[in-house]
């Protein structure tokens, strides 16, 4: 997995306003089926990890993990972020291919 590639693509999707970050906002996007992909940091708390993975499984939204919250935040030009939802299917499909 090339860190730089997926990070720059996530940054591009952020500038296109096609992402949502923050636990509650991401869950809202997943419930409404607007989220096409959810990115979760590996250093998220056990409670957050379980909540996000259960929601993604139930609503059949793809879930991928990234190394840590600082990398995820840096990719979208913000502080540390634990969870991010991508709301555009084009960006989501390309990110999944880069992260797999």
Tab-separated table of C-alpha atoms in Angstrom:
chain	number	residue	atom	x	y	z
A	1	UNK	CA	0.000	0.000	0.000
A	2	UNK	CA	1.482	3.307	-1.052
A	3	UNK	CA	0.757	5.730	1.780
A	4	UNK	CA	1.239	8.776	-0.388
A	5	UNK	CA	-1.229	7.717	-3.100
A	6	UNK	CA	-4.261	7.057	-0.929
A	7	UNK	CA	-3.512	10.079	1.253
A	8	UNK	CA	-3.413	12.435	-1.722
A	9	UNK	CA	-6.624	10.911	-3.122
A	10	UNK	CA	-8.330	11.350	0.255
A	11	UNK	CA	-7.114	14.954	0.333
A	12	UNK	CA	-8.567	15.491	-3.136
A	13	UNK	CA	-11.915	14.037	-2.054
A	14	UNK	CA	-11.833	16.370	0.962
A	15	UNK	CA	-11.314	19.393	-1.290
A	16	UNK	CA	-14.216	18.144	-3.429
A	17	UNK	CA	-16.325	18.029	-0.225
A	18	UNK	CA	-16.980	14.310	-0.629
A	19	UNK	CA	-15.974	13.186	2.883
A	20	UNK	CA	-17.356	13.375	6.406
A	21	UNK	CA	-15.238	13.007	9.535
A	22	UNK	CA	-16.154	12.407	13.149
A	23	UNK	CA	-17.799	9.385	14.725
A	24	UNK	CA	-21.410	10.586	15.002
A	25	UNK	CA	-21.444	12.251	11.567
A	26	UNK	CA	-19.992	9.128	9.944
A	27	UNK	CA	-22.624	6.917	11.622
A	28	UNK	CA	-25.320	9.282	10.301
A	29	UNK	CA	-23.890	8.962	6.762
A	30	UNK	CA	-23.739	5.161	7.079
A	31	UNK	CA	-27.359	4.953	8.288
A	32	UNK	CA	-28.594	7.098	5.392
A	33	UNK	CA	-26.521	4.994	2.929
A	34	UNK	CA	-24.659	8.095	1.666
A	35	UNK	CA	-21.311	6.675	2.826
A	36	UNK	CA	-19.634	4.563	0.131
A	37	UNK	CA	-16.513	3.738	2.179
A	38	UNK	CA	-15.495	4.181	5.820
A	39	UNK	CA	-11.854	4.589	6.864
A	40	UNK	CA	-11.073	3.755	10.495
A	41	UNK	CA	-7.724	4.240	12.225
A	42	UNK	CA	-6.157	1.200	13.887
A	43	UNK	CA	-5.576	3.163	17.100
A	44	UNK	CA	-9.301	3.903	17.606
A	45	UNK	CA	-10.764	2.848	20.933
A	46	UNK	CA	-12.322	-0.611	21.198
A	47	UNK	CA	-15.766	0.931	21.682
A	48	UNK	CA	-15.482	3.117	18.571
A	49	UNK	CA	-14.049	0.260	16.502
A	50	UNK	CA	-16.920	-2.042	17.478
A	51	UNK	CA	-19.592	0.605	16.900
A	52	UNK	CA	-18.290	1.611	13.451
A	53	UNK	CA	-17.609	-1.947	12.267
A	54	UNK	CA	-21.049	-3.153	13.419
A	55	UNK	CA	-22.808	-0.271	11.614
A	56	UNK	CA	-20.787	-0.847	8.434
A	57	UNK	CA	-21.534	-4.574	8.508
A	58	UNK	CA	-25.257	-4.061	9.084
A	59	UNK	CA	-25.646	-1.415	6.363
A	60	UNK	CA	-23.176	-3.217	4.028
A	61	UNK	CA	-20.744	-0.297	3.732
A	62	UNK	CA	-17.088	-1.237	2.981
A	63	UNK	CA	-14.713	-0.600	5.890
A	64	UNK	CA	-10.925	-0.219	5.626
A	65	UNK	CA	-8.361	0.477	8.338
A	66	UNK	CA	-5.432	2.862	8.127
A	67	UNK	CA	-2.346	2.968	10.327
A	68	UNK	CA	-3.211	5.751	12.772
A	69	UNK	CA	-5.364	8.804	13.471
A	70	UNK	CA	-2.590	11.291	12.697
A	71	UNK	CA	-2.071	9.916	9.172
A	72	UNK	CA	-5.836	10.063	8.558
A	73	UNK	CA	-6.052	13.637	9.825
A	74	UNK	CA	-2.977	14.716	7.882
A	75	UNK	CA	-4.474	13.311	4.663
A	76	UNK	CA	-7.472	15.652	4.937
A	77	UNK	CA	-5.488	18.608	6.268
A	78	UNK	CA	-6.945	18.542	9.767
A	79	UNK	CA	-5.949	17.392	13.236
A	80	UNK	CA	-6.088	13.710	14.201
A	81	UNK	CA	-9.192	11.947	12.869
A	82	UNK	CA	-10.292	8.480	13.977
A	83	UNK	CA	-12.971	7.818	11.363
A	84	UNK	CA	-13.759	9.259	7.915
A	85	UNK	CA	-16.588	8.421	5.500
A	86	UNK	CA	-16.193	8.900	1.746
A	87	UNK	CA	-19.516	9.842	0.131
A	88	UNK	CA	-18.538	9.605	-3.552
A	89	UNK	CA	-18.478	6.173	-5.199
A	90	UNK	CA	-15.660	7.066	-7.616
A	91	UNK	CA	-13.322	8.184	-4.829
A	92	UNK	CA	-14.424	5.229	-2.666
A	93	UNK	CA	-13.686	2.626	-5.361
A	94	UNK	CA	-10.225	4.061	-6.112
A	95	UNK	CA	-9.382	4.299	-2.380
A	96	UNK	CA	-10.434	0.680	-1.844
A	97	UNK	CA	-8.186	-0.464	-4.698
A	98	UNK	CA	-5.256	1.496	-3.243
A	99	UNK	CA	-5.828	0.232	0.326
A	100	UNK	CA	-6.318	-3.450	-0.593
